[in-house]
mmCIF file of C-alpha atoms and ligand atoms in Angstrom:
data_model
loop_
_atom_site.group_PDB
_atom_site.id
_atom_site.type_symbol
_atom_site.label_atom_id
_atom_site.label_comp_id
_atom_site.label_asym_id
_atom_site.label_seq_id
_atom_site.Cartn_x
_atom_site.Cartn_y
_atom_site.Cartn_z
ATOM 1 C CA MET Z 67 136.040 101.736 109.785
ATOM 2 C CA ASP Z 68 134.010 99.379 107.561
ATOM 3 C CA ARG Z 69 130.867 100.965 106.163
ATOM 4 C CA VAL Z 70 127.506 99.316 105.653
ATOM 5 C CA LEU Z 71 124.893 100.866 103.358
ATOM 6 C CA VAL Z 72 121.589 100.748 105.253
ATOM 7 C CA THR Z 73 118.563 101.497 103.092
ATOM 8 C CA GLY Z 74 115.687 102.617 105.270
ATOM 9 C CA GLY Z 75 118.105 103.494 108.070
ATOM 10 C CA ALA Z 76 115.781 106.330 109.114
ATOM 11 C CA GLY Z 77 112.914 103.893 109.663
ATOM 12 C CA TYR Z 78 111.953 101.861 112.679
ATOM 13 C CA ILE Z 79 113.947 98.658 112.238
ATOM 14 C CA GLY Z 80 116.694 100.247 110.121
ATOM 15 C CA ALA Z 81 117.536 102.817 112.797
ATOM 16 C CA HIS Z 82 117.876 100.097 115.438
ATOM 17 C CA ALA Z 83 120.157 98.161 113.085
ATOM 18 C CA CYS Z 84 122.263 101.323 112.596
ATOM 19 C CA LYS Z 85 122.664 101.630 116.345
ATOM 20 C CA ALA Z 86 123.739 97.988 116.628
ATOM 21 C CA LEU Z 87 126.191 98.437 113.720
ATOM 22 C CA ALA Z 88 127.727 101.550 115.289
ATOM 23 C CA ARG Z 89 128.083 99.762 118.633
ATOM 24 C CA ALA Z 90 129.908 96.941 116.839
ATOM 25 C CA GLY Z 91 132.394 99.331 115.195
ATOM 26 C CA PHE Z 92 130.842 99.775 111.735
ATOM 27 C CA LEU Z 93 129.833 103.069 110.165
ATOM 28 C CA PRO Z 94 126.200 102.773 109.017
ATOM 29 C CA VAL Z 95 125.490 104.932 105.951
ATOM 30 C CA THR Z 96 121.744 105.522 105.791
ATOM 31 C CA PHE Z 97 120.178 105.662 102.315
ATOM 32 C CA ASP Z 98 116.642 106.939 102.823
ATOM 33 C CA ASP Z 99 114.274 109.371 101.112
ATOM 34 C CA LEU Z 100 112.606 110.197 104.450
ATOM 35 C CA SER Z 101 109.189 109.445 102.927
ATOM 36 C CA THR Z 102 108.315 107.410 105.995
ATOM 37 C CA GLY Z 103 111.523 107.624 108.051
ATOM 38 C CA TRP Z 104 112.683 110.303 110.455
ATOM 39 C CA ARG Z 105 115.696 112.593 110.069
ATOM 40 C CA GLU Z 106 116.059 112.531 113.874
ATOM 41 C CA ALA Z 107 116.496 108.739 113.744
ATOM 42 C CA VAL Z 108 119.734 109.054 111.733
ATOM 43 C CA ARG Z 109 122.111 109.413 114.665
ATOM 44 C CA PHE Z 110 124.787 106.813 114.073
ATOM 45 C CA GLY Z 111 126.314 107.740 110.703
ATOM 46 C CA PRO Z 112 125.772 109.882 107.588
ATOM 47 C CA LEU Z 113 122.518 110.212 105.641
ATOM 48 C CA VAL Z 114 122.205 109.993 101.861
ATOM 49 C CA GLU Z 115 118.785 111.489 101.232
ATOM 50 C CA ALA Z 116 117.535 109.704 98.116
ATOM 51 C CA GLY Z 117 115.147 106.992 96.991
ATOM 52 C CA LEU Z 118 115.764 103.569 95.477
ATOM 53 C CA MET Z 119 114.300 104.615 92.122
ATOM 54 C CA ASP Z 120 117.269 106.979 91.757
ATOM 55 C CA ARG Z 121 119.961 104.720 90.284
ATOM 56 C CA ALA Z 122 122.425 107.609 89.898
ATOM 57 C CA ALA Z 123 122.148 108.379 93.630
ATOM 58 C CA LEU Z 124 122.691 104.698 94.418
ATOM 59 C CA ASP Z 125 125.788 104.540 92.206
ATOM 60 C CA ALA Z 126 127.148 107.721 93.821
ATOM 61 C CA ALA Z 127 126.558 106.331 97.324
ATOM 62 C CA PHE Z 128 128.411 103.091 96.507
ATOM 63 C CA ALA Z 129 131.271 105.063 94.896
ATOM 64 C CA GLU Z 130 131.638 107.456 97.821
ATOM 65 C CA HIS Z 131 131.251 105.023 100.722
ATOM 66 C CA ARG Z 132 132.543 101.692 99.326
ATOM 67 C CA PRO Z 133 130.379 99.667 101.743
ATOM 68 C CA VAL Z 134 131.388 96.109 102.665
ATOM 69 C CA ALA Z 135 127.724 95.097 102.650
ATOM 70 C CA VAL Z 136 124.164 96.303 102.172
ATOM 71 C CA MET Z 137 121.347 96.011 104.683
ATOM 72 C CA HIS Z 138 118.111 96.555 102.813
ATOM 73 C CA PHE Z 139 115.191 97.728 104.950
ATOM 74 C CA ALA Z 140 113.603 100.424 102.757
ATOM 75 C CA ALA Z 141 110.173 99.275 101.588
ATOM 76 C CA LEU Z 142 106.480 99.885 101.773
ATOM 77 C CA SER Z 143 105.389 97.515 104.522
ATOM 78 C CA LEU Z 144 101.703 97.818 105.377
ATOM 79 C CA VAL Z 145 99.489 94.805 104.726
ATOM 80 C CA GLY Z 146 96.233 96.793 104.536
ATOM 81 C CA GLN Z 147 97.656 99.484 102.240
ATOM 82 C CA SER Z 148 99.155 96.813 99.981
ATOM 83 C CA MET Z 149 95.663 95.407 99.392
ATOM 84 C CA ARG Z 150 94.352 98.832 98.349
ATOM 85 C CA ALA Z 151 97.346 99.928 96.247
ATOM 86 C CA PRO Z 152 99.167 96.788 95.046
ATOM 87 C CA GLY Z 153 100.830 98.621 92.155
ATOM 88 C CA GLN Z 154 102.795 100.807 94.554
ATOM 89 C CA TYR Z 155 104.069 97.730 96.391
ATOM 90 C CA TRP Z 156 105.193 95.938 93.252
ATOM 91 C CA ARG Z 157 106.780 99.080 91.809
ATOM 92 C CA VAL Z 158 108.535 100.519 94.852
ATOM 93 C CA ASN Z 159 109.541 97.310 96.605
ATOM 94 C CA VAL Z 160 110.511 95.148 93.649
ATOM 95 C CA THR Z 161 111.930 97.767 91.273
ATOM 96 C CA GLY Z 162 113.659 99.511 94.175
ATOM 97 C CA ALA Z 163 115.341 96.266 95.239
ATOM 98 C CA LEU Z 164 116.366 95.512 91.660
ATOM 99 C CA ASN Z 165 118.015 98.945 91.309
ATOM 100 C CA LEU Z 166 119.801 98.445 94.597
ATOM 101 C CA ILE Z 167 121.076 94.960 93.739
ATOM 102 C CA GLU Z 168 122.309 96.064 90.323
ATOM 103 C CA ALA Z 169 124.033 99.130 91.779
ATOM 104 C CA ALA Z 170 125.678 96.976 94.485
ATOM 105 C CA LEU Z 171 126.946 94.439 91.956
ATOM 106 C CA ALA Z 172 128.203 97.173 89.613
ATOM 107 C CA ALA Z 173 130.237 98.511 92.551
ATOM 108 C CA GLY Z 174 131.563 95.052 93.431
ATOM 109 C CA CYS Z 175 129.565 94.801 96.676
ATOM 110 C CA ARG Z 176 128.283 91.232 96.968
ATOM 111 C CA ARG Z 177 127.027 90.923 100.547
ATOM 112 C CA PHE Z 178 123.393 91.628 101.158
ATOM 113 C CA VAL Z 179 121.182 91.388 104.254
ATOM 114 C CA PHE Z 180 117.501 91.553 103.369
ATOM 115 C CA SER Z 181 114.364 92.261 105.413
ATOM 116 C CA SER Z 182 111.764 89.764 104.336
ATOM 117 C CA THR Z 183 108.624 88.877 106.220
ATOM 118 C CA CYS Z 184 106.330 86.186 107.550
ATOM 119 C CA ALA Z 185 103.735 87.758 105.228
ATOM 120 C CA THR Z 186 105.385 85.692 102.466
ATOM 121 C CA TYR Z 187 103.751 82.591 103.978
ATOM 122 C CA GLY Z 188 100.133 83.678 103.671
ATOM 123 C CA ASP Z 189 97.478 81.962 105.749
ATOM 124 C CA GLN Z 190 98.573 78.502 106.875
ATOM 125 C CA ASP Z 191 96.704 78.178 110.095
ATOM 126 C CA GLY Z 192 97.976 75.695 112.628
ATOM 127 C CA VAL Z 193 101.457 75.475 111.114
ATOM 128 C CA ILE Z 194 104.628 76.663 112.781
ATOM 129 C CA LEU Z 195 106.272 78.604 109.976
ATOM 130 C CA ASP Z 196 109.938 77.994 109.362
ATOM 131 C CA GLU Z 197 112.457 78.253 106.552
ATOM 132 C CA ASP Z 198 111.186 75.073 104.877
ATOM 133 C CA THR Z 199 107.521 76.085 104.872
ATOM 134 C CA PRO Z 200 106.292 76.883 101.337
ATOM 135 C CA GLN Z 201 105.396 80.520 100.702
ATOM 136 C CA TYR Z 202 101.924 81.436 99.436
ATOM 137 C CA PRO Z 203 101.474 85.160 100.133
ATOM 138 C CA ILE Z 204 97.912 86.492 100.367
ATOM 139 C CA ASN Z 205 98.689 90.205 100.097
ATOM 140 C CA ALA Z 206 100.774 92.378 97.780
ATOM 141 C CA TYR Z 207 103.220 93.232 100.557
ATOM 142 C CA GLY Z 208 104.086 89.556 101.080
ATOM 143 C CA GLY Z 209 104.085 88.953 97.324
ATOM 144 C CA SER Z 210 106.543 91.768 96.682
ATOM 145 C CA LYS Z 211 108.901 90.529 99.403
ATOM 146 C CA ARG Z 212 108.820 86.970 98.097
ATOM 147 C CA ALA Z 213 109.683 88.278 94.635
ATOM 148 C CA ILE Z 214 112.758 90.002 96.082
ATOM 149 C CA GLU Z 215 113.813 86.761 97.785
ATOM 150 C CA ASP Z 216 113.622 85.067 94.375
ATOM 151 C CA MET Z 217 115.599 87.896 92.812
ATOM 152 C CA LEU Z 218 118.368 87.546 95.402
ATOM 153 C CA ARG Z 219 118.663 83.837 94.650
ATOM 154 C CA ASP Z 220 118.864 84.497 90.914
ATOM 155 C CA PHE Z 221 121.626 87.090 91.347
ATOM 156 C CA GLY Z 222 123.374 84.688 93.707
ATOM 157 C CA ALA Z 223 123.537 82.139 90.907
ATOM 158 C CA SER Z 224 124.487 84.604 88.159
ATOM 159 C CA ASP Z 225 126.785 87.047 89.985
ATOM 160 C CA GLY Z 226 127.818 85.463 93.262
ATOM 161 C CA LEU Z 227 125.637 87.778 95.362
ATOM 162 C CA GLU Z 228 125.574 86.380 98.924
ATOM 163 C CA SER Z 229 122.418 87.151 100.831
ATOM 164 C CA VAL Z 230 121.136 86.633 104.325
ATOM 165 C CA ILE Z 231 117.352 86.780 104.184
ATOM 166 C CA PHE Z 232 115.490 87.408 107.430
ATOM 167 C CA ARG Z 233 111.793 86.629 107.566
ATOM 168 C CA TYR Z 234 110.589 88.781 110.423
ATOM 169 C CA PHE Z 235 107.493 88.081 112.380
ATOM 170 C CA ASN Z 236 105.918 91.066 114.208
ATOM 171 C CA VAL Z 237 108.492 93.568 115.342
ATOM 172 C CA ALA Z 238 107.773 95.497 118.535
ATOM 173 C CA GLY Z 239 109.362 97.480 121.350
ATOM 174 C CA ALA Z 240 111.934 100.261 121.168
ATOM 175 C CA ASP Z 241 115.565 100.921 121.970
ATOM 176 C CA PRO Z 242 115.875 100.275 125.752
ATOM 177 C CA GLU Z 243 117.784 103.584 126.005
ATOM 178 C CA ALA Z 244 114.876 105.339 124.233
ATOM 179 C CA GLU Z 245 117.169 107.075 121.708
ATOM 180 C CA ILE Z 246 115.016 105.730 118.846
ATOM 181 C CA GLY Z 247 111.729 103.865 118.664
ATOM 182 C CA GLU Z 248 108.640 102.925 116.716
ATOM 183 C CA GLN Z 249 106.598 105.750 115.280
ATOM 184 C CA HIS Z 250 104.820 105.770 111.932
ATOM 185 C CA ARG Z 251 102.874 108.456 110.084
ATOM 186 C CA PRO Z 252 100.078 107.397 110.123
ATOM 187 C CA GLU Z 253 100.418 104.702 112.795
ATOM 188 C CA THR Z 254 98.812 101.375 111.871
ATOM 189 C CA HIS Z 255 100.592 98.915 114.175
ATOM 190 C CA LEU Z 256 98.881 97.288 117.088
ATOM 191 C CA ILE Z 257 101.154 98.014 120.056
ATOM 192 C CA PRO Z 258 101.726 101.748 119.405
ATOM 193 C CA LEU Z 259 97.995 102.145 118.713
ATOM 194 C CA VAL Z 260 97.149 100.434 121.997
ATOM 195 C CA LEU Z 261 99.563 102.736 123.852
ATOM 196 C CA ASP Z 262 98.178 105.801 122.066
ATOM 197 C CA ALA Z 263 94.628 104.785 122.990
ATOM 198 C CA ILE Z 264 95.623 104.343 126.654
ATOM 199 C CA ALA Z 265 97.372 107.736 126.708
ATOM 200 C CA GLY Z 266 94.412 109.469 125.040
ATOM 201 C CA ARG Z 267 96.491 110.481 122.001
ATOM 202 C CA ARG Z 268 93.769 108.969 119.821
ATOM 203 C CA GLY Z 269 90.362 107.340 120.248
ATOM 204 C CA ALA Z 270 89.451 103.756 120.969
ATOM 205 C CA LEU Z 271 91.430 100.899 119.442
ATOM 206 C CA THR Z 272 89.491 98.962 116.810
ATOM 207 C CA VAL Z 273 89.961 95.191 117.064
ATOM 208 C CA PHE Z 274 90.008 93.931 113.459
ATOM 209 C CA GLY Z 275 87.833 90.810 113.448
ATOM 210 C CA ARG Z 276 86.725 88.564 116.279
ATOM 211 C CA ASP Z 277 85.601 85.555 114.244
ATOM 212 C CA TYR Z 278 88.959 84.044 113.332
ATOM 213 C CA ASP Z 279 89.515 80.374 114.045
ATOM 214 C CA THR Z 280 91.672 81.090 117.107
ATOM 215 C CA PRO Z 281 90.916 80.522 120.822
ATOM 216 C CA ASP Z 282 89.569 84.059 121.408
ATOM 217 C CA GLY Z 283 88.621 84.827 117.797
ATOM 218 C CA THR Z 284 91.333 87.454 117.208
ATOM 219 C CA CYS Z 285 94.477 87.142 115.085
ATOM 220 C CA ILE Z 286 97.604 85.599 116.560
ATOM 221 C CA ARG Z 287 101.049 87.019 115.862
ATOM 222 C CA ASP Z 288 104.586 86.241 117.059
ATOM 223 C CA TYR Z 289 106.169 89.441 118.394
ATOM 224 C CA VAL Z 290 109.927 89.994 118.545
ATOM 225 C CA HIS Z 291 111.814 92.917 120.100
ATOM 226 C CA VAL Z 292 113.401 95.301 117.601
ATOM 227 C CA SER Z 293 116.733 95.228 119.484
ATOM 228 C CA ASP Z 294 116.796 91.433 119.278
ATOM 229 C CA LEU Z 295 116.135 91.758 115.576
ATOM 230 C CA ALA Z 296 118.980 94.269 115.224
ATOM 231 C CA ARG Z 297 121.352 91.782 116.903
ATOM 232 C CA ALA Z 298 120.289 89.136 114.402
ATOM 233 C CA HIS Z 299 121.245 91.486 111.569
ATOM 234 C CA LEU Z 300 124.667 91.952 113.054
ATOM 235 C CA ALA Z 301 125.048 88.168 113.331
ATOM 236 C CA GLY Z 302 123.979 87.795 109.683
ATOM 237 C CA LEU Z 303 126.497 90.411 108.586
ATOM 238 C CA THR Z 304 129.242 88.756 110.626
ATOM 239 C CA ARG Z 305 128.444 85.465 108.935
ATOM 240 C CA LEU Z 306 128.750 87.031 105.490
ATOM 241 C CA LEU Z 307 131.977 88.851 106.344
ATOM 242 C CA ALA Z 308 133.461 85.605 107.710
ATOM 243 C CA GLY Z 309 132.834 83.965 104.336
ATOM 244 C CA GLN Z 310 130.275 81.526 105.708
ATOM 245 C CA GLY Z 311 127.759 82.328 102.982
ATOM 246 C CA GLY Z 312 124.147 83.369 103.010
ATOM 247 C CA GLY Z 313 120.993 81.779 104.302
ATOM 248 C CA VAL Z 314 117.333 82.223 105.120
ATOM 249 C CA TYR Z 315 116.333 82.706 108.749
ATOM 250 C CA CYS Z 316 112.978 83.161 110.476
ATOM 251 C CA LEU Z 317 113.053 85.574 113.393
ATOM 252 C CA GLY Z 318 110.367 85.152 116.017
ATOM 253 C CA THR Z 319 110.005 83.636 119.452
ATOM 254 C CA GLY Z 320 107.731 80.702 118.650
ATOM 255 C CA ARG Z 321 105.053 82.031 121.018
ATOM 256 C CA GLY Z 322 101.948 83.606 119.521
ATOM 257 C CA PHE Z 323 99.839 86.340 121.130
ATOM 258 C CA SER Z 324 96.286 87.150 120.091
ATOM 259 C CA VAL Z 325 95.209 90.780 119.699
ATOM 260 C CA ARG Z 326 93.285 90.396 122.951
ATOM 261 C CA GLU Z 327 96.328 89.001 124.756
ATOM 262 C CA VAL Z 328 98.411 91.974 123.589
ATOM 263 C CA ILE Z 329 95.731 94.330 124.909
ATOM 264 C CA ALA Z 330 95.653 92.508 128.259
ATOM 265 C CA ALA Z 331 99.447 92.700 128.548
ATOM 266 C CA ALA Z 332 99.379 96.446 127.818
ATOM 267 C CA GLU Z 333 96.743 96.930 130.498
ATOM 268 C CA LYS Z 334 98.935 95.026 132.953
ATOM 269 C CA VAL Z 335 102.092 96.991 132.108
ATOM 270 C CA THR Z 336 100.440 100.418 132.177
ATOM 271 C CA GLY Z 337 97.785 99.746 134.826
ATOM 272 C CA ALA Z 338 95.232 101.457 132.577
ATOM 273 C CA PRO Z 339 92.315 100.135 130.496
ATOM 274 C CA VAL Z 340 92.458 100.158 126.684
ATOM 275 C CA PRO Z 341 89.374 101.846 125.159
ATOM 276 C CA LEU Z 342 88.140 99.321 122.576
ATOM 277 C CA GLU Z 343 85.679 98.877 119.775
ATOM 278 C CA GLU Z 344 85.016 95.880 117.529
ATOM 279 C CA GLY Z 345 85.549 96.198 113.784
ATOM 280 C CA PRO Z 346 85.505 93.952 110.713
ATOM 281 C CA ARG Z 347 88.448 91.869 109.604
ATOM 282 C CA ARG Z 348 91.269 93.762 107.878
ATOM 283 C CA PRO Z 349 91.689 92.406 104.321
ATOM 284 C CA GLY Z 350 94.952 90.515 103.861
ATOM 285 C CA ASP Z 351 95.323 89.377 107.492
ATOM 286 C CA ALA Z 352 96.256 85.753 108.169
ATOM 287 C CA ALA Z 353 94.678 84.220 111.280
ATOM 288 C CA ARG Z 354 97.903 82.983 112.829
ATOM 289 C CA LEU Z 355 101.580 83.653 112.106
ATOM 290 C CA VAL Z 356 103.980 81.954 114.494
ATOM 291 C CA SER Z 357 107.636 81.280 113.798
ATOM 292 C CA GLY Z 358 110.051 78.458 114.254
ATOM 293 C CA SER Z 359 113.494 80.031 114.740
ATOM 294 C CA ALA Z 360 115.686 76.995 115.388
ATOM 295 C CA ARG Z 361 117.905 77.752 112.392
ATOM 296 C CA ALA Z 362 118.717 81.319 113.508
ATOM 297 C CA ARG Z 363 119.543 79.991 116.951
ATOM 298 C CA ALA Z 364 121.733 77.168 115.658
ATOM 299 C CA GLU Z 365 123.550 78.910 112.783
ATOM 300 C CA LEU Z 366 123.697 82.510 114.004
ATOM 301 C CA GLY Z 367 123.806 81.866 117.748
ATOM 302 C CA TRP Z 368 120.783 84.167 118.022
ATOM 303 C CA THR Z 369 118.560 84.165 121.085
ATOM 304 C CA PRO Z 370 115.855 86.729 121.778
ATOM 305 C CA GLU Z 371 116.638 88.550 125.031
ATOM 306 C CA ARG Z 372 114.020 91.289 125.356
ATOM 307 C CA SER Z 373 111.174 89.660 123.426
ATOM 308 C CA ASP Z 374 108.790 88.850 126.250
ATOM 309 C CA MET Z 375 105.569 90.761 125.662
ATOM 310 C CA GLU Z 376 105.648 92.898 128.789
ATOM 311 C CA THR Z 377 109.229 94.071 128.176
ATOM 312 C CA MET Z 378 108.380 94.981 124.581
ATOM 313 C CA ILE Z 379 105.329 96.967 125.675
ATOM 314 C CA ALA Z 380 107.255 98.675 128.486
ATOM 315 C CA ASP Z 381 110.071 99.690 126.099
ATOM 316 C CA ALA Z 382 107.554 100.941 123.511
ATOM 317 C CA ALA Z 383 105.707 102.934 126.185
ATOM 318 C CA ALA Z 384 108.916 104.486 127.554
ATOM 319 C CA TRP Z 385 109.702 105.725 124.053
ATOM 320 C CA LEU Z 386 106.238 106.819 122.893
ATOM 321 C CA ASN Z 387 105.268 108.467 126.184
ATOM 322 C CA GLY Z 388 108.779 109.889 126.486
ATOM 323 C CA PRO Z 389 110.978 111.429 123.769
ATOM 324 C CA GLY Z 390 109.213 110.251 120.554
ATOM 325 C CA TYR Z 391 110.246 111.990 117.332
ATOM 326 C CA ALA Z 392 107.755 114.740 116.738
ATOM 327 C CA HIS Z 393 106.442 115.813 120.091
HETATM 328 N N1 LIG M 1227 95.232 95.088 114.611
HETATM 329 C C1 LIG M 1227 94.005 95.452 115.174
HETATM 330 N N2 LIG M 1227 93.701 96.773 115.270
HETATM 331 C C2 LIG M 1227 94.532 97.765 114.831
HETATM 332 C C3 LIG M 1227 95.788 97.394 114.279
HETATM 333 C C4 LIG M 1227 96.103 96.040 114.182
HETATM 334 O O1 LIG M 1227 93.209 94.589 115.569
HETATM 335 O O2 LIG M 1227 94.169 98.947 114.916
HETATM 336 C C5 LIG M 1227 95.586 93.665 114.482
HETATM 337 C C6 LIG M 1227 95.859 93.241 113.046
HETATM 338 O O3 LIG M 1227 94.668 92.881 112.388
HETATM 339 C C7 LIG M 1227 96.809 92.072 113.241
HETATM 340 C C8 LIG M 1227 97.585 92.442 114.517
HETATM 341 O O4 LIG M 1227 96.795 93.447 115.182
HETATM 342 O O5 LIG M 1227 96.085 90.891 113.509
HETATM 343 C C9 LIG M 1227 98.956 93.014 114.226
HETATM 344 O O6 LIG M 1227 98.824 94.017 113.234
HETATM 345 P P1 LIG M 1227 99.985 95.010 112.865
HETATM 346 O O7 LIG M 1227 99.423 95.984 111.873
HETATM 347 O O8 LIG M 1227 100.596 95.559 114.112
HETATM 348 O O9 LIG M 1227 101.099 94.094 112.194
HETATM 349 P P2 LIG M 1227 101.037 93.105 110.917
HETATM 350 O O10 LIG M 1227 100.621 91.770 111.466
HETATM 351 O O11 LIG M 1227 100.086 93.667 109.923
HETATM 352 O O12 LIG M 1227 102.450 93.123 110.422
#
């Protein structure tokens, strides 16, 4: 059984990718220090409990498992936190990725699938963001991810590293079978916070800013279902294993939802009101991030299947109000 080393496999998106890999006949080997991930999420293959700063642990994992490819999810990924503690983002994300790439190449593993982000684009209001759009990040999270994209290109030229780079838009929803789902400690993401507010697990939801240059004044994001994203990763891996080379792909639906539209959809799905309060803008937030995904559709045959807003909210609610990780 071919093995894939999945950094961050205990995290939200990584765990869904592990499930998709296992379903497709691969053995996902999770490399995760459990600093933000969940031991209970590692259900589809073994866990190597270590961090990316630990080069010896990386070398040992490559030697033991001989993976055919790496999927690299492990990272600090919060826009707001990255504005308060940029050093952590540059150190952990960029140095961690460098260690991982060098360990992979030393072990002769040259296929790499990387989680990048629409946060690499910055604030380009009114533009549909696609692979040809220039990247001008406005927060340290986006900056650190763009640096890793550059690093992958450099190692491609010097060492033949082949990378599929996915620029995700906003990931949402949960495994439709509710085996795994989205849960962060602390939670900062809009949809789980909305569902927590409805269920009374926490107080009112604060809407960050209502004076953006958007139709209702709140930020617009392009939400994509985590299971659709996981299928894209499998398609990217398949492309690399078939010798078709790497590429950069944006993953979104092309339809933006404002914060208020997300709240309205959650009220429709749950039949309950969302307790709300207004707050200031969150530093680092772009007004509008909406994706063009024609390339992923054309080259990877990828189509989102569960990414309509109500399905994503219903799947997230079934998970959060159901099993969860730490109930
Ligand atoms: N947001 C909000 N209140 C919250 C959390 C998020 O208004 O308590 C907004 C946030 O400003 C952004 C959108 O919801 O415009 C999505 O934020 P999230 O943190 O889920 O994802 P991000 O866009 O940062 O990746």
